[in-house]
Amino acid sequence: MEDRLRHGAASGTPRTAAAPPATRQVVKPTPADLMEDTGTGLNYETRPDRIPGFLTPVDRFFVRNHAPTPRIDPAAWSLLIEGDGVRRSVSYTYDDLWRRFPLVSVVRTIECAGNRRRLFGAEHGCGFEGVSWERGAIGTAEWTGVRLRDLLEAAGVTDDACEVMPEGLDEVRARRPMPLAKALAPDTLLALAMNGEVLPADHGHPARVVVSGWLGAASIKWVGRIEVSTRRLRVPWNTDDYVLIAGDPLTGRPAPGVPITGIPVASLVELPWPAQLSPGRNIVRGRAFAGEHLVDAVHYRVDDGPWHAADVDTRREPGVWVRWQFRWDAQPGDHVIRVRATDDQGRTQPEQTPWNALGYCHHSVLAHPVHVAEPRPRSSARAGTGARTTHSV
Ligand SMILES: Nc1nc2c(c(=O)[nH]1)N[C@H]1C(S)=C(S)[C@@H](COP(=O)(O)O)O[C@H]1N2
Ligand SMILES: [Mo]
């Protein structure tokens, strides 16, 4: 609830509306050429045309905070594991985590369940409460830390334990349970580092959970406590928020929602919206992500033309986005590029995403507007600016 109440005023209005700028409550710089400000002072999204490599650099990785980034002194911090699902409570210092457990590094994508909410609203001609994300509430990093499994096993998980709930030390005490099996998965981590750097403050320093293929809200930052429970836990993040509430958008009647876990297949074109391209040969690039599943194929279509297969990276792993690209001989004028990814379960991005009350999990095929300029007069085209790439990073 907090989420919607806090940000409700920003929904449905253009970001450029003459509202006073919100005070920045994050730590890292968020320069406008790398990140877009959603107008909340808490939430910043990655510019899709500013992802130079496979990973999203920390300086432009999206930030989704429900409260100001807390500053936590790792020397004074400890992690408590407790609950009726463990035989004994255990507490680890920061130093314990680094020294007493095997360190693992995994590349994983984190996508906010609200990513593209703004486009979801446009699709249904409605406004949604919640952060008005465009396409950049997704990022991929190499996370280094310890397996949650190793930490839990040291506390002695009981036979009847069923849920594990990490809890954050931020003002809202963000917390969301996951089934024991997901917590014990070999790629569920308590991360201490991101892309080879000690975890930055905005991304959860000193420690955050990374839950592969699930909505970002499962990957709790600034973890201070982990509860292991023999009962199903109900907290605002799996009852009020981060649930799919379907039904009649007109009556908006509250109904129990279904907690979101995995993220549906979707794709991202690495171009601004709308895009401006030079005429002639361009490489159009992007990413596709299928949550816990593999991306099987990516197809694209220009204007009313046929669908074609894009080239998709052979490096594919569940929980990690893939890169794809295609060549396009662009003719001057206004065009629309559509991209449609398919996962290994045979699910394809739909033309429309069924409405849900909180605007989560939008994954429709997007009609990406592209303007291709007239060719330059010969004299100026000669001057060595012939690189007709779509991509400037
Ligand atoms: N403690 C805490 N953890 C949190 C959040 C939060 O507000 N507080 N936001 C969640 C949400 S909704 C998302 S999408 C991800 C975003 O992670 P990032 O800010 O590192 O990109 O963090 C999750 N973990
Ligand atoms: Mo999120």
CSV table of C-alpha atoms and ligand atoms in Angstrom, one decimal:
chain,number,residue,atom,x,y,z
A,1,MET,CA,0.0,0.0,0.0
A,2,GLU,CA,2.7,2.4,1.0
A,3,ASP,CA,4.0,2.2,-2.5
A,4,ARG,CA,0.8,3.4,-4.1
A,5,LEU,CA,0.0,6.0,-1.5
A,6,ARG,CA,3.4,7.5,-1.7
A,7,HIS,CA,3.7,7.7,-5.4
A,8,GLY,CA,0.1,7.9,-6.4
A,9,ALA,CA,0.2,11.6,-7.2
A,10,ALA,CA,2.8,11.1,-9.9
A,11,SER,CA,0.8,8.6,-11.9
A,12,GLY,CA,-1.0,9.4,-15.1
A,13,THR,CA,0.6,12.8,-15.4
A,14,PRO,CA,3.4,13.6,-17.8
A,15,ARG,CA,6.8,13.5,-16.1
A,16,THR,CA,7.5,16.9,-17.4
A,17,ALA,CA,4.4,18.4,-15.7
A,18,ALA,CA,5.3,21.5,-13.7
A,19,ALA,CA,5.5,19.8,-10.4
A,20,PRO,CA,8.3,20.8,-8.0
A,21,PRO,CA,11.2,18.5,-8.4
A,22,ALA,CA,11.3,15.8,-5.7
A,23,THR,CA,14.3,15.8,-3.4
A,24,ARG,CA,16.9,13.2,-4.4
A,25,GLN,CA,17.0,10.5,-1.8
A,26,VAL,CA,19.5,8.2,-3.4
A,27,VAL,CA,23.3,8.3,-3.0
A,28,LYS,CA,24.8,7.7,-6.5
A,29,PRO,CA,24.8,10.5,-9.1
A,30,THR,CA,22.0,10.0,-11.6
A,31,PRO,CA,23.1,12.1,-14.6
A,32,ALA,CA,20.3,12.7,-17.1
A,33,ASP,CA,22.4,11.2,-20.0
A,34,LEU,CA,22.5,7.8,-18.3
A,35,MET,CA,19.4,7.6,-16.2
A,36,GLU,CA,15.9,9.0,-16.4
A,37,ASP,CA,14.3,10.5,-13.3
A,38,THR,CA,10.8,9.2,-12.6
A,39,GLY,CA,10.1,12.3,-10.6
A,40,THR,CA,9.9,10.7,-7.2
A,41,GLY,CA,13.4,11.4,-5.9
A,42,LEU,CA,13.7,7.6,-5.2
A,43,ASN,CA,13.4,5.9,-8.5
A,44,TYR,CA,15.7,6.3,-11.5
A,45,GLU,CA,15.6,4.2,-14.7
A,46,THR,CA,18.3,3.1,-17.1
A,47,ARG,CA,18.3,4.8,-20.5
A,48,PRO,CA,17.9,1.8,-22.8
A,49,ASP,CA,20.3,3.3,-25.4
A,50,ARG,CA,23.1,3.6,-22.7
A,51,ILE,CA,23.9,0.0,-22.0
A,52,PRO,CA,27.4,-0.5,-23.5
A,53,GLY,CA,28.1,-4.1,-22.7
A,54,PHE,CA,26.3,-7.3,-21.6
A,55,LEU,CA,26.1,-6.1,-18.0
A,56,THR,CA,24.5,-2.8,-16.9
A,57,PRO,CA,27.2,-0.7,-15.2
A,58,VAL,CA,26.5,0.4,-11.7
A,59,ASP,CA,26.5,4.1,-12.7
A,60,ARG,CA,23.3,3.6,-14.7
A,61,PHE,CA,21.7,0.5,-13.1
A,62,PHE,CA,18.1,1.4,-12.2
A,63,VAL,CA,17.2,2.2,-8.6
A,64,ARG,CA,13.9,1.3,-7.1
A,65,ASN,CA,13.5,2.5,-3.5
A,66,HIS,CA,10.4,2.7,-1.3
A,67,ALA,CA,12.3,5.0,1.1
A,68,PRO,CA,15.6,6.9,1.1
A,69,THR,CA,18.7,4.8,0.7
A,70,PRO,CA,19.9,4.0,4.2
A,71,ARG,CA,23.6,4.4,5.0
A,72,ILE,CA,24.7,1.3,6.9
A,73,ASP,CA,28.1,0.9,8.5
A,74,PRO,CA,29.1,-2.7,7.8
A,75,ALA,CA,31.2,-2.8,10.9
A,76,ALA,CA,28.1,-2.2,13.0
A,77,TRP,CA,25.9,-4.4,11.0
A,78,SER,CA,24.9,-8.0,11.5
A,79,LEU,CA,22.6,-10.4,9.8
A,80,LEU,CA,20.2,-12.4,12.0
A,81,ILE,CA,18.6,-15.6,10.8
A,82,GLU,CA,15.7,-16.7,13.0
A,83,GLY,CA,12.2,-18.1,13.1
A,84,ASP,CA,10.4,-21.3,13.9
A,85,GLY,CA,11.8,-22.8,10.8
A,86,VAL,CA,15.4,-23.0,12.1
A,87,ARG,CA,16.7,-24.9,15.0
A,88,ARG,CA,18.7,-22.0,16.3
A,89,SER,CA,19.0,-18.3,15.6
A,90,VAL,CA,22.3,-17.3,14.1
A,91,SER,CA,23.9,-14.0,13.6
A,92,TYR,CA,26.7,-13.2,11.1
A,93,THR,CA,28.9,-10.2,10.9
A,94,TYR,CA,29.9,-8.7,7.6
A,95,ASP,CA,33.3,-10.2,8.1
A,96,ASP,CA,31.8,-13.6,8.7
A,97,LEU,CA,30.1,-13.5,5.4
A,98,TRP,CA,33.2,-12.7,3.5
A,99,ARG,CA,35.4,-15.2,5.3
A,100,ARG,CA,33.4,-18.2,6.4
A,101,PHE,CA,31.4,-19.1,3.3
A,102,PRO,CA,32.3,-20.0,-0.3
A,103,LEU,CA,31.9,-16.9,-2.5
A,104,VAL,CA,30.1,-17.3,-5.7
A,105,SER,CA,29.5,-15.0,-8.6
A,106,VAL,CA,26.4,-15.2,-10.8
A,107,VAL,CA,25.2,-12.9,-13.6
A,108,ARG,CA,21.5,-12.2,-13.1
A,109,THR,CA,18.9,-9.8,-14.4
A,110,ILE,CA,16.7,-7.9,-12.1
A,111,GLU,CA,13.5,-6.4,-13.5
A,112,CYS,CA,10.9,-4.5,-11.5
A,113,ALA,CA,7.4,-5.9,-11.9
A,114,GLY,CA,6.2,-2.4,-12.7
A,115,ASN,CA,8.6,-1.9,-15.6
A,116,ARG,CA,6.8,-0.3,-18.6
A,117,ARG,CA,3.8,0.6,-16.4
A,118,ARG,CA,3.6,4.0,-18.2
A,119,LEU,CA,3.2,2.1,-21.5
A,120,PHE,CA,0.7,-0.2,-19.9
A,121,GLY,CA,-1.4,2.8,-19.0
A,122,ALA,CA,-1.2,4.1,-22.6
A,123,GLU,CA,-2.2,0.7,-23.9
A,124,HIS,CA,-5.3,0.7,-21.8
A,125,GLY,CA,-6.0,4.4,-21.9
A,126,CYS,CA,-5.8,4.6,-18.1
A,127,GLY,CA,-3.4,5.8,-15.5
A,128,PHE,CA,-1.9,3.4,-13.0
A,129,GLU,CA,-0.8,4.3,-9.5
A,130,GLY,CA,2.8,3.4,-8.7
A,131,VAL,CA,6.0,4.5,-10.2
A,132,SER,CA,5.5,5.5,-13.8
A,133,TRP,CA,8.3,3.5,-15.4
A,134,GLU,CA,9.1,3.5,-19.0
A,135,ARG,CA,11.3,0.7,-20.3
A,136,GLY,CA,14.4,1.0,-18.0
A,137,ALA,CA,13.5,-0.7,-14.8
A,138,ILE,CA,15.6,-3.7,-15.7
A,139,GLY,CA,19.3,-4.3,-15.4
A,140,THR,CA,21.8,-7.1,-15.4
A,141,ALA,CA,24.8,-7.4,-13.1
A,142,GLU,CA,27.4,-9.9,-11.9
A,143,TRP,CA,26.5,-10.5,-8.2
A,144,THR,CA,29.1,-11.9,-5.9
A,145,GLY,CA,28.2,-13.2,-2.5
A,146,VAL,CA,27.2,-16.2,-0.5
A,147,ARG,CA,24.5,-18.7,-1.3
A,148,LEU,CA,21.4,-18.1,0.9
A,149,ARG,CA,21.4,-21.9,1.2
A,150,ASP,CA,24.7,-22.0,3.0
A,151,LEU,CA,23.6,-19.4,5.5
A,152,LEU,CA,20.3,-21.1,6.2
A,153,GLU,CA,21.8,-24.6,6.5
A,154,ALA,CA,24.2,-23.3,9.2
A,155,ALA,CA,21.1,-22.4,11.2
A,156,GLY,CA,19.5,-25.8,10.8
A,157,VAL,CA,16.4,-25.6,8.7
A,158,THR,CA,13.6,-27.7,10.2
A,159,ASP,CA,11.7,-30.4,8.2
A,160,ASP,CA,8.5,-28.4,8.3
A,161,ALA,CA,10.0,-25.0,7.3
A,162,CYS,CA,8.2,-23.7,4.2
A,163,GLU,CA,9.0,-20.0,3.7
A,164,VAL,CA,12.0,-17.7,3.9
A,165,MET,CA,11.6,-14.0,4.3
A,166,PRO,CA,14.5,-11.5,4.0
A,167,GLU,CA,13.8,-8.2,5.6
A,168,GLY,CA,15.4,-4.8,4.8
A,169,LEU,CA,16.7,-2.2,7.2
A,170,ASP,CA,15.2,0.7,5.2
A,171,GLU,CA,12.4,2.8,6.7
A,172,VAL,CA,9.7,0.6,5.2
A,173,ARG,CA,11.3,-2.6,6.4
A,174,ALA,CA,10.7,-4.1,3.0
A,175,ARG,CA,10.1,-7.8,3.2
A,176,ARG,CA,8.7,-10.5,1.0
A,177,PRO,CA,8.6,-14.3,1.6
A,178,MET,CA,9.6,-16.9,-0.9
A,179,PRO,CA,9.2,-20.7,-0.8
A,180,LEU,CA,12.0,-22.6,0.9
A,181,ALA,CA,12.8,-24.3,-2.4
A,182,LYS,CA,13.5,-21.0,-4.1
A,183,ALA,CA,15.6,-19.8,-1.1
A,184,LEU,CA,17.7,-23.0,-1.3
A,185,ALA,CA,18.3,-22.8,-5.1
A,186,PRO,CA,22.0,-22.7,-5.9
A,187,ASP,CA,21.6,-19.3,-7.6
A,188,THR,CA,19.7,-17.5,-4.8
A,189,LEU,CA,22.4,-15.3,-3.2
A,190,LEU,CA,23.0,-12.9,-0.5
A,191,ALA,CA,25.1,-10.5,-2.6
A,192,LEU,CA,27.9,-8.5,-1.2
A,193,ALA,CA,29.3,-7.1,-4.5
A,194,MET,CA,28.0,-6.0,-7.9
A,195,ASN,CA,30.0,-6.0,-11.1
A,196,GLY,CA,33.2,-6.4,-9.1
A,197,GLU,CA,32.6,-3.5,-6.7
A,198,VAL,CA,31.5,-3.7,-3.1
A,199,LEU,CA,27.7,-3.4,-3.2
A,200,PRO,CA,26.8,0.3,-3.7
A,201,ALA,CA,24.6,2.0,-1.1
A,202,ASP,CA,21.6,2.3,-3.4
A,203,HIS,CA,21.7,-1.3,-4.4
A,204,GLY,CA,21.6,-2.7,-0.9
A,205,HIS,CA,25.0,-2.3,0.9
A,206,PRO,CA,26.1,-4.2,2.9
A,207,ALA,CA,24.0,-7.2,1.6
A,208,ARG,CA,21.1,-7.8,-0.6
A,209,VAL,CA,19.2,-10.9,-1.8
A,210,VAL,CA,19.2,-11.8,-5.5
A,211,VAL,CA,16.3,-14.1,-6.5
A,212,SER,CA,16.8,-15.3,-10.0
A,213,GLY,CA,14.1,-14.8,-12.5
A,214,TRP,CA,11.6,-13.3,-10.1
A,215,LEU,CA,10.3,-9.8,-9.9
A,216,GLY,CA,12.7,-7.2,-8.5
A,217,ALA,CA,10.7,-6.8,-5.3
A,218,ALA,CA,11.9,-10.3,-4.2
A,219,SER,CA,15.5,-9.1,-4.2
A,220,ILE,CA,15.4,-7.4,-0.9
A,221,LYS,CA,18.2,-4.8,-0.3
A,222,TRP,CA,19.9,-3.8,3.0
A,223,VAL,CA,19.0,-7.2,4.5
A,224,GLY,CA,19.3,-7.3,8.3
A,225,ARG,CA,17.2,-10.3,9.2
A,226,ILE,CA,15.9,-13.4,7.5
A,227,GLU,CA,13.0,-15.2,8.9
A,228,VAL,CA,12.5,-18.9,8.2
A,229,SER,CA,8.9,-19.9,8.9
A,230,THR,CA,6.8,-23.1,9.1
A,231,ARG,CA,3.8,-21.1,8.2
A,232,ARG,CA,2.9,-19.1,5.1
A,233,LEU,CA,3.7,-15.5,5.7
A,234,ARG,CA,1.5,-12.6,4.7
A,235,VAL,CA,3.0,-9.2,4.5
A,236,PRO,CA,2.1,-6.1,2.5
A,237,TRP,CA,4.5,-7.0,-0.3
A,238,ASN,CA,2.7,-10.3,-1.0
A,239,THR,CA,-0.9,-9.1,-0.2
A,240,ASP,CA,-1.3,-5.5,-1.1
A,241,ASP,CA,1.5,-4.8,-3.5
A,242,TYR,CA,3.3,-7.0,-6.0
A,243,VAL,CA,0.2,-9.0,-6.6
A,244,LEU,CA,-1.9,-9.4,-9.8
A,245,ILE,CA,-5.3,-8.1,-9.1
A,246,ALA,CA,-7.5,-8.6,-12.2
A,247,GLY,CA,-11.1,-7.8,-12.7
A,248,ASP,CA,-13.2,-5.0,-13.9
A,249,PRO,CA,-11.1,-1.8,-14.3
A,250,LEU,CA,-14.2,0.3,-14.0
A,251,THR,CA,-15.4,-0.8,-10.6
A,252,GLY,CA,-11.8,-1.3,-9.4
A,253,ARG,CA,-13.2,-3.5,-6.6
A,254,PRO,CA,-10.5,-4.7,-4.3
A,255,ALA,CA,-10.0,-8.4,-4.7
A,256,PRO,CA,-7.3,-10.7,-3.3
A,257,GLY,CA,-4.4,-10.6,-5.7
A,258,VAL,CA,-2.0,-13.4,-6.8
A,259,PRO,CA,1.5,-12.8,-5.6
A,260,ILE,CA,3.9,-12.3,-8.6
A,261,THR,CA,6.9,-14.6,-8.7
A,262,GLY,CA,8.5,-15.1,-12.2
A,263,ILE,CA,8.6,-12.4,-14.8
A,264,PRO,CA,7.0,-12.9,-18.2
A,265,VAL,CA,9.0,-12.8,-21.4
A,266,ALA,CA,9.6,-9.3,-22.9
A,267,SER,CA,12.1,-7.4,-25.0
A,268,LEU,CA,13.8,-4.1,-25.0
A,269,VAL,CA,15.0,-2.1,-28.0
A,270,GLU,CA,18.2,-0.2,-27.3
A,271,LEU,CA,17.0,3.0,-28.8
A,272,PRO,CA,15.4,6.1,-27.3
A,273,TRP,CA,11.7,6.4,-27.6
A,274,PRO,CA,11.0,7.9,-30.1
A,275,ALA,CA,14.2,7.1,-32.0
A,276,GLN,CA,16.0,9.1,-34.7
A,277,LEU,CA,18.1,7.1,-37.1
A,278,SER,CA,20.2,7.9,-40.2
A,279,PRO,CA,19.1,6.4,-43.5
A,280,GLY,CA,20.8,3.3,-44.8
A,281,ARG,CA,22.2,0.3,-43.0
A,282,ASN,CA,21.6,0.3,-39.3
A,283,ILE,CA,22.0,-2.4,-36.7
A,284,VAL,CA,19.1,-2.4,-34.3
A,285,ARG,CA,20.0,-4.0,-31.0
A,286,GLY,CA,18.2,-5.0,-27.8
A,287,ARG,CA,17.7,-7.4,-25.0
A,288,ALA,CA,15.1,-10.0,-24.2
A,289,PHE,CA,14.4,-11.5,-20.8
A,290,ALA,CA,12.2,-14.4,-19.8
A,291,GLY,CA,12.4,-14.5,-16.0
A,292,GLU,CA,13.1,-18.0,-14.8
A,293,HIS,CA,13.0,-19.4,-18.4
A,294,LEU,CA,15.2,-19.2,-21.4
A,295,VAL,CA,14.6,-16.9,-24.3
A,296,ASP,CA,14.0,-19.1,-27.3
A,297,ALA,CA,13.7,-16.7,-30.2
A,298,VAL,CA,13.3,-13.0,-31.0
A,299,HIS,CA,11.3,-11.8,-34.0
A,300,TYR,CA,11.0,-8.3,-35.4
A,301,ARG,CA,8.8,-6.5,-37.8
A,302,VAL,CA,9.2,-3.1,-39.5
A,303,ASP,CA,5.9,-1.3,-40.2
A,304,ASP,CA,3.5,-3.7,-41.9
A,305,GLY,CA,6.2,-6.0,-43.1
A,306,PRO,CA,6.6,-9.7,-42.3
A,307,TRP,CA,8.1,-10.9,-39.1
A,308,HIS,CA,11.7,-12.0,-39.3
A,309,ALA,CA,14.0,-13.8,-36.8
A,310,ALA,CA,16.6,-11.5,-35.2
A,311,ASP,CA,20.1,-12.9,-34.4
A,312,VAL,CA,20.1,-13.9,-30.7
A,313,ASP,CA,23.2,-14.4,-28.7
A,314,THR,CA,24.0,-18.1,-28.1
A,315,ARG,CA,24.8,-17.4,-24.5
A,316,ARG,CA,21.5,-18.1,-22.7
A,317,GLU,CA,20.8,-18.8,-19.1
A,318,PRO,CA,17.6,-18.7,-17.1
A,319,GLY,CA,17.4,-15.5,-15.1
A,320,VAL,CA,19.6,-13.6,-17.5
A,321,TRP,CA,18.7,-11.4,-20.4
A,322,VAL,CA,20.0,-12.1,-23.9
A,323,ARG,CA,21.2,-9.7,-26.6
A,324,TRP,CA,19.7,-9.8,-30.0
A,325,GLN,CA,20.2,-7.7,-33.2
A,326,PHE,CA,19.1,-7.3,-36.8
A,327,ARG,CA,20.2,-5.3,-39.8
A,328,TRP,CA,17.9,-2.7,-41.1
A,329,ASP,CA,18.2,-0.8,-44.4
A,330,ALA,CA,16.3,2.2,-43.2
A,331,GLN,CA,14.4,4.4,-45.6
A,332,PRO,CA,13.7,8.1,-44.7
A,333,GLY,CA,10.4,8.6,-43.0
A,334,ASP,CA,8.5,7.6,-40.0
A,335,HIS,CA,8.5,3.9,-39.1
A,336,VAL,CA,7.5,1.5,-36.3
A,337,ILE,CA,9.6,-1.4,-35.1
A,338,ARG,CA,8.0,-4.2,-33.3
A,339,VAL,CA,9.9,-6.9,-31.4
A,340,ARG,CA,8.4,-10.1,-30.1
A,341,ALA,CA,10.4,-12.5,-27.9
A,342,THR,CA,9.4,-16.1,-27.2
A,343,ASP,CA,10.5,-18.2,-24.2
A,344,ASP,CA,11.3,-21.9,-24.1
A,345,GLN,CA,7.8,-22.6,-22.8
A,346,GLY,CA,6.4,-21.4,-26.1
A,347,ARG,CA,5.0,-18.2,-24.6
A,348,THR,CA,5.3,-15.2,-26.8
A,349,GLN,CA,4.8,-11.5,-26.0
A,350,PRO,CA,1.2,-10.7,-26.6
A,351,GLU,CA,-0.3,-7.8,-28.6
A,352,GLN,CA,-1.9,-6.6,-25.4
A,353,THR,CA,-1.4,-7.4,-21.7
A,354,PRO,CA,-4.6,-8.1,-19.8
A,355,TRP,CA,-5.3,-5.3,-17.4
A,356,ASN,CA,-4.4,-5.7,-13.7
A,357,ALA,CA,-5.2,-3.1,-11.1
A,358,LEU,CA,-1.6,-2.2,-10.1
A,359,GLY,CA,-0.1,-2.2,-13.6
A,360,TYR,CA,2.4,-5.0,-13.2
A,361,CYS,CA,4.0,-7.4,-15.7
A,362,HIS,CA,3.3,-5.4,-18.8
A,363,HIS,CA,5.0,-7.4,-21.6
A,364,SER,CA,3.1,-6.5,-24.8
A,365,VAL,CA,4.8,-6.1,-28.1
A,366,LEU,CA,5.7,-2.4,-28.3
A,367,ALA,CA,5.3,-0.2,-31.4
A,368,HIS,CA,8.6,1.6,-31.2
A,369,PRO,CA,8.4,4.8,-33.1
A,370,VAL,CA,11.5,5.5,-35.3
A,371,HIS,CA,12.1,8.6,-37.5
A,372,VAL,CA,14.7,8.1,-40.3
A,373,ALA,CA,16.1,11.4,-41.5
A,374,GLU,CA,16.5,12.3,-45.2
A,375,PRO,CA,20.0,11.5,-46.5
A,376,ARG,CA,22.5,14.3,-45.9
A,377,PRO,CA,23.7,16.3,-48.8
A,378,ARG,CA,26.8,14.7,-50.3
A,379,SER,CA,29.2,17.4,-49.2
A,380,SER,CA,28.6,17.0,-45.5
A,381,ALA,CA,28.1,13.2,-45.7
A,382,ARG,CA,31.7,12.9,-47.0
A,383,ALA,CA,33.3,14.2,-43.8
A,384,GLY,CA,33.9,10.8,-42.3
A,385,THR,CA,30.6,10.6,-40.3
A,386,GLY,CA,29.6,7.5,-42.2
A,387,ALA,CA,29.1,5.3,-39.2
A,388,ARG,CA,25.5,4.6,-39.5
A,389,THR,CA,25.1,2.7,-36.3
A,390,THR,CA,22.0,3.2,-34.3
A,391,HIS,CA,24.0,2.9,-31.2
A,392,SER,CA,25.9,5.6,-29.4
A,393,VAL,CA,26.9,4.6,-25.9
B,1,LIG,N1,14.9,-3.1,1.3
B,1,LIG,C1,14.4,-2.9,0.1
B,1,LIG,N2,14.6,-3.8,-0.9
B,1,LIG,C2,14.1,-3.6,-2.1
B,1,LIG,C3,13.3,-2.5,-2.4
B,1,LIG,C4,13.1,-1.5,-1.4
B,1,LIG,O1,12.5,-0.5,-1.6
B,1,LIG,N3,13.6,-1.7,-0.2
B,1,LIG,N4,12.8,-2.4,-3.7
B,1,LIG,C5,12.6,-3.6,-4.4
B,1,LIG,C6,12.2,-3.5,-5.8
B,1,LIG,S1,10.5,-3.1,-6.0
B,1,LIG,C7,13.0,-3.6,-6.8
B,1,LIG,S2,12.5,-3.6,-8.4
B,1,LIG,C8,14.5,-3.9,-6.6
B,1,LIG,C9,15.3,-2.9,-7.3
B,1,LIG,O2,16.7,-3.1,-7.1
B,1,LIG,P1,17.7,-2.0,-7.5
B,1,LIG,O3,17.3,-0.7,-6.9
B,1,LIG,O4,19.1,-2.5,-7.1
B,1,LIG,O5,17.7,-1.9,-9.0
B,1,LIG,O6,14.8,-3.8,-5.2
B,1,LIG,C10,13.9,-4.4,-4.4
B,1,LIG,N5,14.4,-4.5,-3.1
B,2,MO,MO,10.2,-3.4,-8.3
